[in-house]
Amino acid sequence: MKIAVAGASGRAGSEITKELSRRGHAVTAIARNPEKIAGLPNVTPTKGDVLDQAGLTKLWTGHDVAISSVHFLASDPHKLIGAAKDSKVGRYLVVGGAGSLEVAPGVKLVTTPGFPAQYKAEAEAGGVFLDLLQQEKDLNWTFISPSALFVEEARTGKFRLGTDQLLADANGKSWISFADYAIALADEIEKPAHLRQRFTVGY
């Protein structure tokens, strides 16, 4: 498939790009500084700005799938959703956040007392993005939330999927590596199971 990744030089975006390359997809890897994108088979580093809706629309046009892997506070969900719709991509996947996941019925992680203050604004912005997607009638979107800790760890290929509830292991730790998250995202592209839905991945 032809897949465009916005934010391809970031920690999640670079692992997603690597995973898609490994699987033989043709990837347009978009970043403000494309020289930071690693040279990989089937990957075309491309300069782009996620705040430029018209430019992003042009870059995404002709792709089967578009992915945005960018900080919520450094982007505009209206422009990203607009570019996804205007480019007429078949699917739009968003690297989401954990803050909007529930830790109990009706209780979101971002509202809990122990949630780190420095991440609260970013997490709340992610929740706004998800709310906007859920109002879309025509866009074929998927919002993929990592677990509470999104970390640099080995690629294991072993993880669990959930829906709107935060996943945690037997010790209460909620985490996922960028590499294993990338596997779950690539699996979703190749075998769609969560159309117009949010899902989460964790150990």
CSV table of C-alpha atoms in Angstrom, one decimal:
chain,number,residue,atom,x,y,z
A,1,MET,CA,0.0,0.0,0.0
A,2,LYS,CA,0.9,3.6,-0.4
A,3,ILE,CA,1.1,5.1,3.1
A,4,ALA,CA,1.9,8.7,4.2
A,5,VAL,CA,3.2,9.3,7.7
A,6,ALA,CA,3.2,12.8,9.1
A,7,GLY,CA,5.6,13.2,12.0
A,8,ALA,CA,7.9,10.5,10.6
A,9,SER,CA,11.0,11.7,12.4
A,10,GLY,CA,9.5,11.5,15.9
A,11,ARG,CA,9.9,8.6,18.3
A,12,ALA,CA,6.6,6.9,17.4
A,13,GLY,CA,6.6,8.1,13.8
A,14,SER,CA,10.1,6.7,13.1
A,15,GLU,CA,9.1,3.3,14.5
A,16,ILE,CA,5.9,3.3,12.4
A,17,THR,CA,7.9,4.2,9.3
A,18,LYS,CA,10.4,1.4,10.0
A,19,GLU,CA,7.6,-1.2,10.6
A,20,LEU,CA,5.8,-0.2,7.4
A,21,SER,CA,9.1,-0.4,5.4
A,22,ARG,CA,9.8,-3.8,6.9
A,23,ARG,CA,6.5,-5.0,5.5
A,24,GLY,CA,7.1,-3.7,2.1
A,25,HIS,CA,4.7,-0.7,2.0
A,26,ALA,CA,5.6,2.4,0.0
A,27,VAL,CA,6.0,5.1,2.6
A,28,THR,CA,6.0,8.9,2.2
A,29,ALA,CA,7.7,9.9,5.4
A,30,ILE,CA,6.8,13.5,6.2
A,31,ALA,CA,8.6,15.8,8.6
A,32,ARG,CA,9.7,19.5,8.9
A,33,ASN,CA,13.3,18.3,8.7
A,34,PRO,CA,13.2,15.2,6.4
A,35,GLU,CA,17.0,14.8,6.8
A,36,LYS,CA,16.3,13.4,10.2
A,37,ILE,CA,14.4,10.5,8.7
A,38,ALA,CA,16.5,7.3,8.5
A,39,GLY,CA,17.2,5.8,5.1
A,40,LEU,CA,15.0,2.8,4.7
A,41,PRO,CA,13.8,0.6,1.8
A,42,ASN,CA,10.5,1.9,0.1
A,43,VAL,CA,10.7,5.1,2.2
A,44,THR,CA,10.7,8.6,0.6
A,45,PRO,CA,11.6,11.4,3.1
A,46,THR,CA,9.5,14.4,2.3
A,47,LYS,CA,9.4,17.9,3.7
A,48,GLY,CA,6.0,19.0,5.1
A,49,ASP,CA,4.3,21.0,7.8
A,50,VAL,CA,1.2,19.7,9.6
A,51,LEU,CA,0.0,23.2,10.2
A,52,ASP,CA,-0.3,23.7,6.4
A,53,GLN,CA,-3.6,22.1,5.5
A,54,ALA,CA,-3.3,22.7,1.8
A,55,GLY,CA,0.3,21.4,1.7
A,56,LEU,CA,-0.6,18.4,3.7
A,57,THR,CA,-3.6,17.6,1.5
A,58,LYS,CA,-1.3,17.7,-1.5
A,59,LEU,CA,1.2,15.3,0.1
A,60,TRP,CA,-1.5,12.9,1.3
A,61,THR,CA,-3.4,12.8,-2.0
A,62,GLY,CA,-2.9,9.5,-3.9
A,63,HIS,CA,-2.2,7.5,-0.7
A,64,ASP,CA,-4.2,4.6,0.5
A,65,VAL,CA,-3.6,5.5,4.1
A,66,ALA,CA,-2.5,8.7,6.0
A,67,ILE,CA,-1.1,8.6,9.5
A,68,SER,CA,-0.5,11.5,11.8
A,69,SER,CA,2.0,11.0,14.6
A,70,VAL,CA,2.4,14.5,15.9
A,71,HIS,CA,2.1,16.2,19.3
A,72,PHE,CA,-1.5,17.5,19.8
A,73,LEU,CA,-0.3,20.9,21.1
A,74,ALA,CA,2.0,21.3,18.0
A,75,SER,CA,-0.8,20.7,15.5
A,76,ASP,CA,-4.4,21.6,14.8
A,77,PRO,CA,-6.9,18.7,14.7
A,78,HIS,CA,-9.2,20.6,12.4
A,79,LYS,CA,-6.4,21.0,9.8
A,80,LEU,CA,-5.3,17.4,10.1
A,81,ILE,CA,-8.9,16.1,9.7
A,82,GLY,CA,-9.5,18.6,6.9
A,83,ALA,CA,-6.4,17.3,5.0
A,84,ALA,CA,-7.5,13.7,5.5
A,85,LYS,CA,-10.9,14.5,4.0
A,86,ASP,CA,-9.7,16.8,1.2
A,87,SER,CA,-7.0,14.3,0.1
A,88,LYS,CA,-9.6,11.5,-0.1
A,89,VAL,CA,-7.3,8.9,1.5
A,90,GLY,CA,-8.9,5.6,2.1
A,91,ARG,CA,-8.1,5.6,5.8
A,92,TYR,CA,-6.8,8.1,8.4
A,93,LEU,CA,-5.0,6.8,11.5
A,94,VAL,CA,-4.0,8.9,14.5
A,95,VAL,CA,-1.3,8.2,17.0
A,96,GLY,CA,-3.4,9.0,20.0
A,97,GLY,CA,-2.8,9.5,23.7
A,98,ALA,CA,-3.6,7.6,26.9
A,99,GLY,CA,-5.2,10.4,28.8
A,100,SER,CA,-8.7,9.9,27.3
A,101,LEU,CA,-8.7,6.2,28.3
A,102,GLU,CA,-10.9,5.1,31.2
A,103,VAL,CA,-9.4,3.8,34.5
A,104,ALA,CA,-13.0,3.2,35.8
A,105,PRO,CA,-16.4,3.7,34.2
A,106,GLY,CA,-16.7,7.3,33.2
A,107,VAL,CA,-13.3,8.2,34.8
A,108,LYS,CA,-10.6,9.2,32.3
A,109,LEU,CA,-6.9,8.8,33.1
A,110,VAL,CA,-6.2,12.5,32.6
A,111,THR,CA,-8.6,13.4,35.4
A,112,THR,CA,-7.0,11.2,38.1
A,113,PRO,CA,-5.0,12.9,40.9
A,114,GLY,CA,-1.7,11.3,40.0
A,115,PHE,CA,-1.7,12.3,36.4
A,116,PRO,CA,1.5,14.3,35.7
A,117,ALA,CA,0.7,18.0,35.5
A,118,GLN,CA,3.3,18.6,32.7
A,119,TYR,CA,1.4,16.2,30.3
A,120,LYS,CA,-2.2,17.3,31.2
A,121,ALA,CA,-2.6,19.9,28.4
A,122,GLU,CA,-1.3,17.5,25.8
A,123,ALA,CA,-3.6,14.8,27.0
A,124,GLU,CA,-6.6,17.0,27.1
A,125,ALA,CA,-5.9,18.1,23.5
A,126,GLY,CA,-5.8,14.4,22.5
A,127,GLY,CA,-9.2,14.0,24.0
A,128,VAL,CA,-10.5,16.9,22.0
A,129,PHE,CA,-9.1,15.3,18.8
A,130,LEU,CA,-10.8,12.0,19.5
A,131,ASP,CA,-14.1,13.9,20.2
A,132,LEU,CA,-13.8,15.6,16.8
A,133,LEU,CA,-13.1,12.3,15.0
A,134,GLN,CA,-16.2,10.7,16.6
A,135,GLN,CA,-18.4,13.4,15.0
A,136,GLU,CA,-17.1,12.7,11.5
A,137,LYS,CA,-19.6,10.9,9.3
A,138,ASP,CA,-17.6,10.4,6.1
A,139,LEU,CA,-13.9,10.0,7.2
A,140,ASN,CA,-12.7,6.5,7.7
A,141,TRP,CA,-10.6,7.1,10.9
A,142,THR,CA,-9.0,5.1,13.6
A,143,PHE,CA,-7.5,6.6,16.8
A,144,ILE,CA,-4.9,4.4,18.5
A,145,SER,CA,-4.1,5.1,22.1
A,146,PRO,CA,-0.8,3.8,23.6
A,147,SER,CA,-0.7,2.7,27.3
A,148,ALA,CA,0.1,5.2,30.0
A,149,LEU,CA,3.9,4.9,29.5
A,150,PHE,CA,5.1,5.1,25.8
A,151,VAL,CA,8.7,4.0,25.9
A,152,GLU,CA,11.9,3.0,24.0
A,153,GLU,CA,12.0,-0.7,24.5
A,154,ALA,CA,12.6,-3.8,22.4
A,155,ARG,CA,10.3,-5.0,19.7
A,156,THR,CA,8.6,-8.2,21.0
A,157,GLY,CA,5.5,-8.6,19.0
A,158,LYS,CA,3.7,-9.6,22.2
A,159,PHE,CA,1.0,-7.2,23.4
A,160,ARG,CA,-2.7,-6.9,24.1
A,161,LEU,CA,-5.4,-4.7,22.5
A,162,GLY,CA,-8.3,-3.0,24.2
A,163,THR,CA,-11.0,-0.4,23.4
A,164,ASP,CA,-11.6,2.5,25.8
A,165,GLN,CA,-10.2,1.2,29.0
A,166,LEU,CA,-6.5,1.6,30.1
A,167,LEU,CA,-4.6,-1.7,29.9
A,168,ALA,CA,-2.2,-2.6,32.7
A,169,ASP,CA,-0.2,-5.7,33.5
A,170,ALA,CA,-0.5,-7.9,36.6
A,171,ASN,CA,1.5,-5.4,38.7
A,172,GLY,CA,-0.6,-2.4,37.6
A,173,LYS,CA,2.0,-1.1,35.2
A,174,SER,CA,0.5,0.4,32.0
A,175,TRP,CA,3.1,0.6,29.2
A,176,ILE,CA,4.0,-0.2,25.5
A,177,SER,CA,7.1,0.3,23.4
A,178,PHE,CA,7.1,2.5,20.3
A,179,ALA,CA,8.2,-0.6,18.3
A,180,ASP,CA,5.3,-2.9,19.5
A,181,TYR,CA,2.8,0.0,19.1
A,182,ALA,CA,4.0,0.3,15.5
A,183,ILE,CA,3.3,-3.4,15.0
A,184,ALA,CA,-0.3,-3.0,16.2
A,185,LEU,CA,-0.8,0.0,14.0
A,186,ALA,CA,0.6,-1.8,10.9
A,187,ASP,CA,-1.6,-4.8,11.7
A,188,GLU,CA,-4.6,-2.5,11.8
A,189,ILE,CA,-3.8,-1.1,8.4
A,190,GLU,CA,-3.3,-4.6,6.8
A,191,LYS,CA,-6.3,-6.2,8.6
A,192,PRO,CA,-8.8,-3.5,9.5
A,193,ALA,CA,-10.6,-4.3,12.7
A,194,HIS,CA,-11.4,-0.8,14.2
A,195,LEU,CA,-13.0,1.4,11.6
A,196,ARG,CA,-14.2,4.7,13.0
A,197,GLN,CA,-13.2,3.5,16.5
A,198,ARG,CA,-10.5,4.1,19.1
A,199,PHE,CA,-8.5,1.2,20.4
A,200,THR,CA,-5.5,0.9,22.7
A,201,VAL,CA,-2.4,-1.3,22.8
A,202,GLY,CA,-0.4,-2.4,25.9
A,203,TYR,CA,1.3,-5.3,27.6
